[in-house]
Coordinates of C-alpha atoms and ligand atoms in Angstrom, one line a residue:
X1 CA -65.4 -33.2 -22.9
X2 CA -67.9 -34.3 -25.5
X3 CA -71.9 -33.6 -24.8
X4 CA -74.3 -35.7 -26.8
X5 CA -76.6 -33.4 -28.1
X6 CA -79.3 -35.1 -30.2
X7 CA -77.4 -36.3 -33.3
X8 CA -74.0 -34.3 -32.7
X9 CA -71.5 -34.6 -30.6
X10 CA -70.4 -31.0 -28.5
X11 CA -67.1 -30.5 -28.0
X12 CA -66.2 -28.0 -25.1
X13 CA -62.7 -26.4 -25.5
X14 CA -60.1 -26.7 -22.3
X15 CA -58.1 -23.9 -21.1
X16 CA -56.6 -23.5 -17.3
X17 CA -58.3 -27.3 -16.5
X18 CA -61.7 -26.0 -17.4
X19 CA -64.0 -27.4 -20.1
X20 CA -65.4 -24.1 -21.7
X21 CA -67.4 -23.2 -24.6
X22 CA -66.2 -20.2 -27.3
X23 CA -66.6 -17.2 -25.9
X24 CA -68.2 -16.2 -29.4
X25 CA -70.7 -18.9 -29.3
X26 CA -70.3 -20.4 -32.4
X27 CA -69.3 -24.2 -33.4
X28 CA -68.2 -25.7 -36.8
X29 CA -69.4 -29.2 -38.4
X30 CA -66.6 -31.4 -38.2
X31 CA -67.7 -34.0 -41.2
X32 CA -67.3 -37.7 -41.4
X33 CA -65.6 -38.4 -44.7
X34 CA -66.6 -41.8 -45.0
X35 CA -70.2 -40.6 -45.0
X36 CA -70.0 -37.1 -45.9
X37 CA -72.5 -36.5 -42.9
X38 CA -71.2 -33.7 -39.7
X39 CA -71.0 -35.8 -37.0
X40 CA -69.5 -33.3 -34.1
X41 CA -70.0 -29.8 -33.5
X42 CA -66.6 -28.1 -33.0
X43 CA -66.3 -24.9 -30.6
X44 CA -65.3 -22.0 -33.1
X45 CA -62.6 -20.0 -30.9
X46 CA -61.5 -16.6 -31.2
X47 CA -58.3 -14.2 -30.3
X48 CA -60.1 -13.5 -26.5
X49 CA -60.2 -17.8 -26.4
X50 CA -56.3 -17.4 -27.5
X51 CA -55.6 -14.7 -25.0
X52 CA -57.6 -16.6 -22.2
X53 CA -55.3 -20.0 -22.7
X54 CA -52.0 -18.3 -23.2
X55 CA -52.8 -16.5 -19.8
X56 CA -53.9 -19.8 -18.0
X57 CA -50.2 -21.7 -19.7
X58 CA -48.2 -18.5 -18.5
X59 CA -49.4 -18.6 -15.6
X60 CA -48.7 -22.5 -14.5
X61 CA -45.2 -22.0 -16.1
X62 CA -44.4 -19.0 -13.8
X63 CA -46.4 -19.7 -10.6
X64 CA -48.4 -23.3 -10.6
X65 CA -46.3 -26.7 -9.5
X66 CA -45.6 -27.6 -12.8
X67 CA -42.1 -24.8 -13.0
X68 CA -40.8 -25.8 -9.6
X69 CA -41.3 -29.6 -9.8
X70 CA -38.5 -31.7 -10.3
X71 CA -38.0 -33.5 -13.6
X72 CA -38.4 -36.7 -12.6
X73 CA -41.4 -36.0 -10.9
X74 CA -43.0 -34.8 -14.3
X75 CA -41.3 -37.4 -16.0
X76 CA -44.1 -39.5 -14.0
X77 CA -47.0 -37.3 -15.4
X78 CA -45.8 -37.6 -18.3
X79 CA -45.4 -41.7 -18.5
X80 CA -48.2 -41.8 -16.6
X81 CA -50.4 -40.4 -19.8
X82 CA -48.7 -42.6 -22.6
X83 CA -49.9 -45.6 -20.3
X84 CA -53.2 -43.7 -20.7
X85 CA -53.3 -43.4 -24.1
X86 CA -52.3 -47.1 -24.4
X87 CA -55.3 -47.9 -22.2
X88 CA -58.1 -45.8 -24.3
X89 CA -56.1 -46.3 -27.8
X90 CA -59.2 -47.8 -29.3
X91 CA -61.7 -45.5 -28.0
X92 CA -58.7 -42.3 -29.5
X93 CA -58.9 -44.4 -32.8
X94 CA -62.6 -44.6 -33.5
X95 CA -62.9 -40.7 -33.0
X96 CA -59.8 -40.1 -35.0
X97 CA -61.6 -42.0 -38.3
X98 CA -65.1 -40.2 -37.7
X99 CA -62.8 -37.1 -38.2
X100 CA -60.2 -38.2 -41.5
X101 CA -61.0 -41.1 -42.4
X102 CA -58.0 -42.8 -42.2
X103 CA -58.5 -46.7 -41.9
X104 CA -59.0 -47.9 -38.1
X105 CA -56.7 -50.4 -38.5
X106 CA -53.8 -48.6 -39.1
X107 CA -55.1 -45.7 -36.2
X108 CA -55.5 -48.3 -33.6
X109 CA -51.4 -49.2 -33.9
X110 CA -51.1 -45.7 -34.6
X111 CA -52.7 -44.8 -31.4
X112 CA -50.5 -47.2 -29.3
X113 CA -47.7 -46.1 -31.0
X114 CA -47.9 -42.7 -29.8
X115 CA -47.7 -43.9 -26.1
X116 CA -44.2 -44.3 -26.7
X117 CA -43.5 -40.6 -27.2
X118 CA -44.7 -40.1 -23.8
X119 CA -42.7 -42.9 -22.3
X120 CA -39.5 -41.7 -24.7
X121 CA -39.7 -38.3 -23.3
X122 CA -41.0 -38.8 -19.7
X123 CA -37.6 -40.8 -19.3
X124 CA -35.8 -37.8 -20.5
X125 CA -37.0 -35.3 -18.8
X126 CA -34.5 -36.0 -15.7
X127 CA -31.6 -36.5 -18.1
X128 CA -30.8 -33.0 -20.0
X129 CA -27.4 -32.5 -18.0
X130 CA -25.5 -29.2 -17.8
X131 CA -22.2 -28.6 -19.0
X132 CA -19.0 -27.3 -17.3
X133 CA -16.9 -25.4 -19.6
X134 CA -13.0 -25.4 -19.8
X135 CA -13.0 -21.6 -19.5
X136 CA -10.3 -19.4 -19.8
X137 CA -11.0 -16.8 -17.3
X138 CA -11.0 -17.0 -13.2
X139 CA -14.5 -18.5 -12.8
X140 CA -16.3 -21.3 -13.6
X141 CA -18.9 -21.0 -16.2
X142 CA -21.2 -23.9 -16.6
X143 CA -24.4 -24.0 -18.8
X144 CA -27.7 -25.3 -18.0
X145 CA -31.0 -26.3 -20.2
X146 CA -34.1 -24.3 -19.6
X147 CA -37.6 -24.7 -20.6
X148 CA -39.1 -21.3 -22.4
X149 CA -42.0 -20.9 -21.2
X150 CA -45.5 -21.0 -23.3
X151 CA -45.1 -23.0 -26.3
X152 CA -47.9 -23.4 -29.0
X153 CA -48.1 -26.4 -31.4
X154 CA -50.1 -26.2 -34.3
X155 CA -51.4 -29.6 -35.9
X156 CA -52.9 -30.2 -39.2
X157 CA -55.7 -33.5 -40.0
X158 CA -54.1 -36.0 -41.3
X159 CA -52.6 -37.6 -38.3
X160 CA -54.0 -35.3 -35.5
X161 CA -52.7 -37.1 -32.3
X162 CA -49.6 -38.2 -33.7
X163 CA -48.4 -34.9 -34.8
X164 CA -50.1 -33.4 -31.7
X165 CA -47.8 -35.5 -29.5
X166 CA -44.7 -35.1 -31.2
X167 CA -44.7 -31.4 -29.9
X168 CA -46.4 -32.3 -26.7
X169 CA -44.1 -35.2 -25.3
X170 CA -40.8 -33.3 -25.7
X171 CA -42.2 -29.8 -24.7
X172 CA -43.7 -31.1 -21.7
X173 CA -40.8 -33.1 -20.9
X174 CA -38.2 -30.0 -21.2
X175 CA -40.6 -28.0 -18.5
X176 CA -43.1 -25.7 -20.5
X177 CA -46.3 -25.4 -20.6
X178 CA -48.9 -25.6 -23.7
X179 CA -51.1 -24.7 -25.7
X180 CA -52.7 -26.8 -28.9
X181 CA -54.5 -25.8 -31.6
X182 CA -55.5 -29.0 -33.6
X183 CA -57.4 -28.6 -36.9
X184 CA -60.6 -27.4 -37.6
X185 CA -61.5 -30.5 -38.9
X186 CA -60.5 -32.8 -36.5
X187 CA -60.2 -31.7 -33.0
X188 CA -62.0 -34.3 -31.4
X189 CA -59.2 -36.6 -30.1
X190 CA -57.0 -33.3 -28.9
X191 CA -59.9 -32.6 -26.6
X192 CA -60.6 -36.3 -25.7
X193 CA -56.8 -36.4 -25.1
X194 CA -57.5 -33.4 -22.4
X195 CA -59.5 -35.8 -20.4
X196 CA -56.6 -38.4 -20.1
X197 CA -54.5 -35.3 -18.8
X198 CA -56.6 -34.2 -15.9
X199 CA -56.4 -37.9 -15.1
X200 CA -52.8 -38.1 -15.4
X201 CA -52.7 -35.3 -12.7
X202 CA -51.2 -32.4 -15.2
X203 CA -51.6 -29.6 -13.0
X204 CA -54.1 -27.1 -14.3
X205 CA -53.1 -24.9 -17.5
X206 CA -50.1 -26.7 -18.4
X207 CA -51.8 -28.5 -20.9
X208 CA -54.7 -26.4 -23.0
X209 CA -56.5 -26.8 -26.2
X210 CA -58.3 -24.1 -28.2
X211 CA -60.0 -25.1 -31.7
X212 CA -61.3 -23.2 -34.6
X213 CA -59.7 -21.9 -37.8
X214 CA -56.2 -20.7 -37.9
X215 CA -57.2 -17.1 -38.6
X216 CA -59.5 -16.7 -36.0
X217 CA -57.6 -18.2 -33.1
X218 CA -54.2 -20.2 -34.2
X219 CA -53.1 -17.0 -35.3
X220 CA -53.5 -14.7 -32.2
X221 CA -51.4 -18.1 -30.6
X222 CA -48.8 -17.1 -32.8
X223 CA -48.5 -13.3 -32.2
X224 CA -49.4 -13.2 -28.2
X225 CA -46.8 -11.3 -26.6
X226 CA -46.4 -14.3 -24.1
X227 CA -46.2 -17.1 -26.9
X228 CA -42.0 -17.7 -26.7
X229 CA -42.0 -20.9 -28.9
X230 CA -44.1 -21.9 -32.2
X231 CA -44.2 -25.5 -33.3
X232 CA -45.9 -26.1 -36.2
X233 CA -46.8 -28.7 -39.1
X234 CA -48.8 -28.3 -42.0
X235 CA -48.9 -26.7 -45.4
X236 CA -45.3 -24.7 -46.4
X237 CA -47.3 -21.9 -47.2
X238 CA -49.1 -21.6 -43.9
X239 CA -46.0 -22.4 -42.3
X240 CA -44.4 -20.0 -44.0
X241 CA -46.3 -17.3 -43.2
X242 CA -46.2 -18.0 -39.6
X243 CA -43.0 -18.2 -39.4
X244 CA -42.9 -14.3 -39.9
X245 CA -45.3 -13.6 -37.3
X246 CA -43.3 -15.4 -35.4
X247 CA -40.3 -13.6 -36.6
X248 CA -41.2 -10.0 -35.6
X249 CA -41.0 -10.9 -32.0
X250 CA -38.3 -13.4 -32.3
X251 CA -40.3 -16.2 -30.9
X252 CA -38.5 -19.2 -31.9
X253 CA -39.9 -21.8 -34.4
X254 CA -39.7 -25.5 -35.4
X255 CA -41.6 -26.3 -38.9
X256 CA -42.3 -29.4 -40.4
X257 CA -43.8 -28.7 -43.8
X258 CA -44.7 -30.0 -47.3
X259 CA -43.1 -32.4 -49.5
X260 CA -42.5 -33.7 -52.8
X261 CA -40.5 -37.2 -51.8
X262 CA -39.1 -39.2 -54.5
X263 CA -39.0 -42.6 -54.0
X264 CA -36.0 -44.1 -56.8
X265 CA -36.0 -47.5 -57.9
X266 CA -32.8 -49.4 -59.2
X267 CA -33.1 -52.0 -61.6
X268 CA -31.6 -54.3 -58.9
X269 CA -33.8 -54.1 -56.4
X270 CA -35.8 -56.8 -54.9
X271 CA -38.6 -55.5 -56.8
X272 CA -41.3 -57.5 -54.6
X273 CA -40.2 -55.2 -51.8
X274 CA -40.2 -52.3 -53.7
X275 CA -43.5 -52.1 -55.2
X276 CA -45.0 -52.6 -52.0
X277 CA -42.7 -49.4 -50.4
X278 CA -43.8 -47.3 -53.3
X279 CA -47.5 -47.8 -52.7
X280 CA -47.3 -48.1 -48.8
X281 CA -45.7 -44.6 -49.9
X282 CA -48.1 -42.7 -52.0
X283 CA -51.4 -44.6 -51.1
X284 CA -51.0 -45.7 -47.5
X285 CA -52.7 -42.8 -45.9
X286 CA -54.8 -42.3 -48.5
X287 CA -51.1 -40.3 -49.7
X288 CA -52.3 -37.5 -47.5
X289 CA -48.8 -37.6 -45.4
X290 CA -45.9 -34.5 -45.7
X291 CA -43.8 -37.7 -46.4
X292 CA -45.8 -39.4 -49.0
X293 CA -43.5 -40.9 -52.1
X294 CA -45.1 -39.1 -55.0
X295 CA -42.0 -38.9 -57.2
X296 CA -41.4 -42.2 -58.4
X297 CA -38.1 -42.1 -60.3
X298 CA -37.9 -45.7 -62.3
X299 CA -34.6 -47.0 -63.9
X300 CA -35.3 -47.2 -67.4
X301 CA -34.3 -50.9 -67.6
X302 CA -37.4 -51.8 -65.4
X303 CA -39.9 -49.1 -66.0
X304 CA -42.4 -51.5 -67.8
X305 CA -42.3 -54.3 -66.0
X306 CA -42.6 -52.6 -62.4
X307 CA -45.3 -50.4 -63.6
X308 CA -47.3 -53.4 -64.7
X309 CA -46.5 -55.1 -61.1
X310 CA -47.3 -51.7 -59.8
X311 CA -50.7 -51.3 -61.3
X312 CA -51.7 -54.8 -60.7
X313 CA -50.8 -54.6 -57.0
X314 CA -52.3 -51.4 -56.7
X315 CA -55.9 -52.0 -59.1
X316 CA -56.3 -54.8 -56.4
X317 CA -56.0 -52.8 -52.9
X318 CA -59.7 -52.5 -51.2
X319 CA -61.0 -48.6 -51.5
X320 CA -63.9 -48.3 -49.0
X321 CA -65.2 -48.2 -45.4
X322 CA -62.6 -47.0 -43.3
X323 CA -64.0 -49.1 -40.5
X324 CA -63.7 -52.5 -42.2
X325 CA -60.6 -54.0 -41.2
X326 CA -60.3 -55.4 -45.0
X327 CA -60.2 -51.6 -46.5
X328 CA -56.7 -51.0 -47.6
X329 CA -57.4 -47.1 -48.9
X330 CA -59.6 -45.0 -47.0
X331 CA -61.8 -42.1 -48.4
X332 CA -59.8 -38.7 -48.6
X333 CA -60.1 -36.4 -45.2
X334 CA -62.6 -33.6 -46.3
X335 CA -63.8 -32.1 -49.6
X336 CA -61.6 -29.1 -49.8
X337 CA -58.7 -31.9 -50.4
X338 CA -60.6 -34.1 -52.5
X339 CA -61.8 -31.2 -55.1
X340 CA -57.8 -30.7 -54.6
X341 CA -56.7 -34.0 -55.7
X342 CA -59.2 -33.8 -58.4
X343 CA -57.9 -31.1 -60.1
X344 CA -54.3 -31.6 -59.6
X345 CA -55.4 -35.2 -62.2
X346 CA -57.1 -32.6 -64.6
X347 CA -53.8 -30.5 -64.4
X348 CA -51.5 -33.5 -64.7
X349 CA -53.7 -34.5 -68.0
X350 CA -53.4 -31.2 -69.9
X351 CA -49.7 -31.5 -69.0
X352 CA -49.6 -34.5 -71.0
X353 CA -48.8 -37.2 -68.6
X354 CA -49.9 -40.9 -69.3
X355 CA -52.6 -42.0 -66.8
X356 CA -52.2 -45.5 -66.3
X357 CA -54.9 -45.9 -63.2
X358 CA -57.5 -44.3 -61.5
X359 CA -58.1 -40.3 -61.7
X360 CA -61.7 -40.7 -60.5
X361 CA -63.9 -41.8 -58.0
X362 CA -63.8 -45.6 -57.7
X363 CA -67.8 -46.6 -58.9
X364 CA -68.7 -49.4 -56.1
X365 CA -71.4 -48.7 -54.1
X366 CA -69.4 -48.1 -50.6
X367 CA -67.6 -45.4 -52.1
X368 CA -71.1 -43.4 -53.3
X369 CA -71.3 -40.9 -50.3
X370 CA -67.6 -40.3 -49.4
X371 CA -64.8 -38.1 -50.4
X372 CA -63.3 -40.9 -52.3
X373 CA -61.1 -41.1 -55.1
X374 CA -59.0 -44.1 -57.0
X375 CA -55.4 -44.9 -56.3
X376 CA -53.9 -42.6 -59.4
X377 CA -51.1 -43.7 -61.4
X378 CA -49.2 -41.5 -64.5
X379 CA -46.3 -42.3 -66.4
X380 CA -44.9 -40.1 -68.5
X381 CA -44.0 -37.6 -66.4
X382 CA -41.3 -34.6 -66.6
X383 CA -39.7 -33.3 -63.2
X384 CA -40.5 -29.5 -64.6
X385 CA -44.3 -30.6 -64.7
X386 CA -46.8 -28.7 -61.9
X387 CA -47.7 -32.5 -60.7
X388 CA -44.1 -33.1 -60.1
X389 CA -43.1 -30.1 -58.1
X390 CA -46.1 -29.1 -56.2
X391 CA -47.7 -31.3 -52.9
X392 CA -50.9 -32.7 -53.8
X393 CA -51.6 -34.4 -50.4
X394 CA -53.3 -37.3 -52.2
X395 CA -53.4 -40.6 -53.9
X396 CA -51.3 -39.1 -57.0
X397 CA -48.5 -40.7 -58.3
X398 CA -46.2 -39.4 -60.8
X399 CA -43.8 -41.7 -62.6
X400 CA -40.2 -40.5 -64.0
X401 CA -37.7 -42.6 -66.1
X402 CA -34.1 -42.1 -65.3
X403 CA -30.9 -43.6 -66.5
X404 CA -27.8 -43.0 -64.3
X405 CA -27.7 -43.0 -60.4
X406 CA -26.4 -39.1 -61.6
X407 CA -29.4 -37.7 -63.4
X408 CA -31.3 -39.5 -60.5
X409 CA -29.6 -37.6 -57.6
X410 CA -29.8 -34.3 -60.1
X411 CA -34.3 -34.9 -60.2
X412 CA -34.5 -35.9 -56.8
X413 CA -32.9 -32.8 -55.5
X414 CA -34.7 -30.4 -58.4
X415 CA -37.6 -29.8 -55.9
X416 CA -38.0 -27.1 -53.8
X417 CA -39.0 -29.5 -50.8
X418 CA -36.6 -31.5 -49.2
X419 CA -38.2 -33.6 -47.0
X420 CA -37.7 -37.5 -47.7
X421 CA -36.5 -39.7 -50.1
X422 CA -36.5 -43.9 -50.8
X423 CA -33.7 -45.8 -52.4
X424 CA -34.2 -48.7 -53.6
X425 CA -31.2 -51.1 -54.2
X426 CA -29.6 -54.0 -53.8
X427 CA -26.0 -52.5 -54.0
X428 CA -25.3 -50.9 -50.5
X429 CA -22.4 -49.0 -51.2
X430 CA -25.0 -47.3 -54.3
X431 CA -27.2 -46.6 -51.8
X432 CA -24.9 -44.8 -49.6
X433 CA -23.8 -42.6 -52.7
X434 CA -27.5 -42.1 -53.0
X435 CA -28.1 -41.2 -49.2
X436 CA -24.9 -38.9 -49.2
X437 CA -25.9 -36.9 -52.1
X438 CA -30.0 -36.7 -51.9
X439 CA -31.2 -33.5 -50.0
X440 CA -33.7 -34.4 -47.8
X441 CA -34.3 -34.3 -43.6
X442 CA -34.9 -38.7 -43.8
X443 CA -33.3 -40.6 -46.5
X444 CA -35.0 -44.7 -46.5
X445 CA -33.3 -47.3 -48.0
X446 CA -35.1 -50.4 -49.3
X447 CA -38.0 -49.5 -46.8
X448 CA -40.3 -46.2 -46.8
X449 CA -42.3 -44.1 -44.4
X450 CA -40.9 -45.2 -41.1
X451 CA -41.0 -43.1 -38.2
X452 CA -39.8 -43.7 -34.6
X453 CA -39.9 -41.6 -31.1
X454 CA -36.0 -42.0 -30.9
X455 CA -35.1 -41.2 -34.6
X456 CA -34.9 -37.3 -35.4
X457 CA -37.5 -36.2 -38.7
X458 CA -37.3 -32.7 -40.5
X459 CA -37.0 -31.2 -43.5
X460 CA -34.3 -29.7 -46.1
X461 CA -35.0 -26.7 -47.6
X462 CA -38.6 -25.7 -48.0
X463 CA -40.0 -28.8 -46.1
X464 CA -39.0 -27.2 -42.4
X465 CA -36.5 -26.1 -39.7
X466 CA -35.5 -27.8 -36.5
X467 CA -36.1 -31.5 -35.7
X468 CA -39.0 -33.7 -34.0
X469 CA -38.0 -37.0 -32.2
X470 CA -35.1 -38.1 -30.6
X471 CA -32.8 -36.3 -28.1
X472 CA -32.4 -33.5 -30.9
X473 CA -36.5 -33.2 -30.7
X474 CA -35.9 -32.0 -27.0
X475 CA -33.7 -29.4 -27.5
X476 CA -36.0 -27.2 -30.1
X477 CA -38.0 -26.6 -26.2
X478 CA -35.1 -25.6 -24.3
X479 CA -32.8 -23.1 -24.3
X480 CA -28.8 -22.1 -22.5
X481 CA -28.2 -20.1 -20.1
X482 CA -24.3 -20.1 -18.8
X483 CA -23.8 -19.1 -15.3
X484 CA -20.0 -17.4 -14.1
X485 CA -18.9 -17.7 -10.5
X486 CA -15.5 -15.7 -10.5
X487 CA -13.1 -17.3 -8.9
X488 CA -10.8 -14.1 -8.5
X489 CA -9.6 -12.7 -5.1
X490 CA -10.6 -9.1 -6.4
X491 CA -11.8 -7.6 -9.3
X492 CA -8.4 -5.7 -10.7
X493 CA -9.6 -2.8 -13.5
X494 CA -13.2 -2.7 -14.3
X495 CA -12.5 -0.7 -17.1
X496 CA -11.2 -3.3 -18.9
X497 CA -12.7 -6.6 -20.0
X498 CA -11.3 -9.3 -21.5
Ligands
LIG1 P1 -53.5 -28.1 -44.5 O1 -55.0 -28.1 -44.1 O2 -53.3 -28.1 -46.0 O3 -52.6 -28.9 -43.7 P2 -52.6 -25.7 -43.2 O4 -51.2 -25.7 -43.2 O5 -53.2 -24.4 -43.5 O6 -53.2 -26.6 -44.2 O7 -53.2 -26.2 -41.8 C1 -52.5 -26.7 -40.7 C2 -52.9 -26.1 -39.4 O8 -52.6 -24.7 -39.5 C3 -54.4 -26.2 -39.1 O9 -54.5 -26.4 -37.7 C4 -54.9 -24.8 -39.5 O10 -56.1 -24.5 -38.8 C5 -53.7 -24.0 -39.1 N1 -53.7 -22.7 -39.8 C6 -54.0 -22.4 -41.1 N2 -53.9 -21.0 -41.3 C7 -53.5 -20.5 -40.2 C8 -53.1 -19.1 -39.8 N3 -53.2 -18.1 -40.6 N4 -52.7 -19.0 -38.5 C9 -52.6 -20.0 -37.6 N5 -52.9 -21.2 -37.9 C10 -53.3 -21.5 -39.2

């Protein structure tokens, strides 16, 4: 629930189906980043806000209607809040670029888009079948799926209600019961969100969102005795470290995490196509996406000439006003990130890279106030360089020349993030080569960045565990339990088993 109050917006937390206010009292500025202004005031919660909303979600798992109604029944909920969503995507969308910037075009599909996870999920919440087993003892043992009870998602800024619902949807549909933390910077729509759930007819504490930095309250989520399930995206080290808090407990955990994606062109490729995939890759988003392309490997035999097509098509993409339908690159989300981005073109200079474009902040007028800086092009660049291996979350790209489809498999894969990777080719039976041999969770041939409800995303090595989307997404919320009925007249020697 948002209360005008003067010139800031004041957000009220929800927990058990009650808008409430931090117990500590305190609020944080979430800033607008086009105009470097605080435009909402954020409740600030603490471990007793935690320990208050893990209550209200254990308790509608164990003893509200949620546990004992049938799945087709909250299928309907569920559904019911994707059409929702759809119905207020606008509304979601304007609040979503007061808080990151991203441009409202893309947020208003965004938006809409997210619907679907609802609808993907609601319609699969009364299809998770059992499974007889073909077991070699008197008895029939059969397995069924089981929600596990509270689960906690943990979102980052960059796309808050996207990322939000791609833990929601599923965990809702496999029977549990929630609790979000969305990021300190931009919690607005996960509380707006809350008002389209009461109106869905969630029953209380199924759904509930606490706000405020991840020390003070994400991580007493993490380590509550009655948390059984973490789902988390966001930085590797973060997740990392949650992960063993979640370990000593052994609460289960799905992480989506950082990446370092190359994106490899082939001298064959429709080159049109693929200078518009690399920058849809690194500066759609303002490149602040875990999937963002910001390894470009380049076949020697075309390095200059798509460079040039790259820089020409880039130099004439539209920084500025997030708002303006004609903006093509949006202001970055917050200055912690743009001081970031900076420094990570300071460090890629002293390395020795070539900068070929951008590095600063772009010098029109619109782009005076706001966390802003230039698409960012080097050349030049060596795989064992800090801008090559390390996430900058920004408009950075970093350009590598390769020769054989070999060495480009062999720098691809020299990265501790697995995550994604691009291929761009005309020769399809190179490209399966490519996709067989590049370790990464989503490999993208002649396209980049898609994501769909139905099509399962995670990461290789460092970039995560466990899988969003898809029927696979569902099963990181549930887990077996077999069931034996003995079919034997009489048990014969309890003493021995076997
Ligand atoms: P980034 O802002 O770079 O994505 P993080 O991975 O730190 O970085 O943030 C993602 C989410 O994790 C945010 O919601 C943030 O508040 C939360 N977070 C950060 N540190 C912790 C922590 N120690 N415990 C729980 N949550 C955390």
């Amino acid at each position: 629930m948002m209360v005008e109050t003067g010139e800031l917006t004041k957000l009220q937390m929800y927990i058990g189906g009650e808008w409430v206010a931090p117990s500590g009292g305190e609020y944080i500025e979430s800033v607008d980043p086009f105009t470097a202004k605080p435009w909402a005031l954020v409740p600030r919660g603490n471990a007793q806000d935690a320990d208050r909303a893990i209550r209200a979600a254990d308790a509608a798992f164990r003893d509200g209607p949620w546990g004992r109604m049938h799945p087709s029944d909250r299928g309907v909920i569920i559904h019911r809040l994707g059409t929702l969503i759809e119905k207020h995507a606008d509304e979601l969308a304007e609040i979503e670029v007061r808080d990151n910037g991203r441009l409202l075009a893309e947020m208003r599909h965004q938006i809409r888009y997210v619907a679907k996870w609802y609808y993907y999920y609601a319609g699969l919440a009364d299809k998770i079948e059992g499974v007889v087993h073909p077991c070699d003892k008197p008895a029939l043992s059969f397995s069924r799926s089981e929600p596990l009870g509270v689960c906690v998602g943990i979102v980052p800024w960059n796309a808050p209600l996207l990322l939000f619902s791609l833990k929601a949807a599923p965990a809702l549909a496999a029977g549990n019961t929630l609790v979000m933390k969305p990021a300190e910077h931009t919690s607005a729509t996960a509380l707006k969100l809350m008002e389209l759930v009461e109106e869905a007819g969630f029953p209380p504490g199924v759904v509930n969102v606490v706000t405020g930095y991840g020390k003070e309250v994400g991580e007493p989520l993490v380590t509550h005795p009655l948390t059984r399930h973490l789902g988390f995206t966001g930085s590797t080290a973060t997740g990392a470290y949650l992960y063993s808090l979640a370990a000593k407990d052994v609460k289960r955990a799905s992480l989506e995490l950082g990446g370092k994606s190359p994106n490899i062109v082939f001298s064959d490729a429709n080159l049109d196509n693929a200078v518009r995939g690399v920058v849809g890759g690194i500066f759609g988003a303002t490149g602040q996406t875990c999937i963002a392309g910001s390894r470009l490997l380049l076949h020697r035999k075309v390095h200059d000439e798509f460079v040039d097509r790259l820089t020409a098509f880039t130099k004439a993409a539209r920084v500025g006003d997030p708002r303006n339908e004609r903006t093509q690159i949006g202001p970055i989300a917050n200055q912690m990130q743009y001081e970031r981005v900076l420094d990570y073109v300071r460090i890629a200079q002293n390395e020795g890279a070539d900068l070929v474009l951008g590095g600063k902040r772009p010098e029109h007028d619109e782009c005076a106030r706001g966390f802003f800086v230039e698409p960012t092009i080097f050349t030049g660049v060596h795989n064992e360089m800090r801008i090559a291996r390390e996430e900058v979350f920004g408009p950075v790209l970093s350009t590598i020349v390769f020769d054989e489809p070999e060495e480009a498999i062999a720098i691809a894969n020299d990265s501790e993030f697995g995550l994604a990777a691009g291929v761009w080719t005309s020769d399809m039976k190179l490209a399966l080569r490519m996709s067989d041999r590049l370790q990464a969770g989503s490999v993208w041939i002649n396209t980049y960045r898609d994501i769909s409800y139905t099509t399962p995303f995670g990461g290789y090595k460092q970039s995560g565990i466990g899988r969003e989307n898809g029927i696979e997404g569902i099963r990181e919320y549930l887990q077996t339990k077999a069931v034996w009925i003995s079919t034997a007249e009489e048990i014969a020697n309890p003493f021995v088993i076997g």
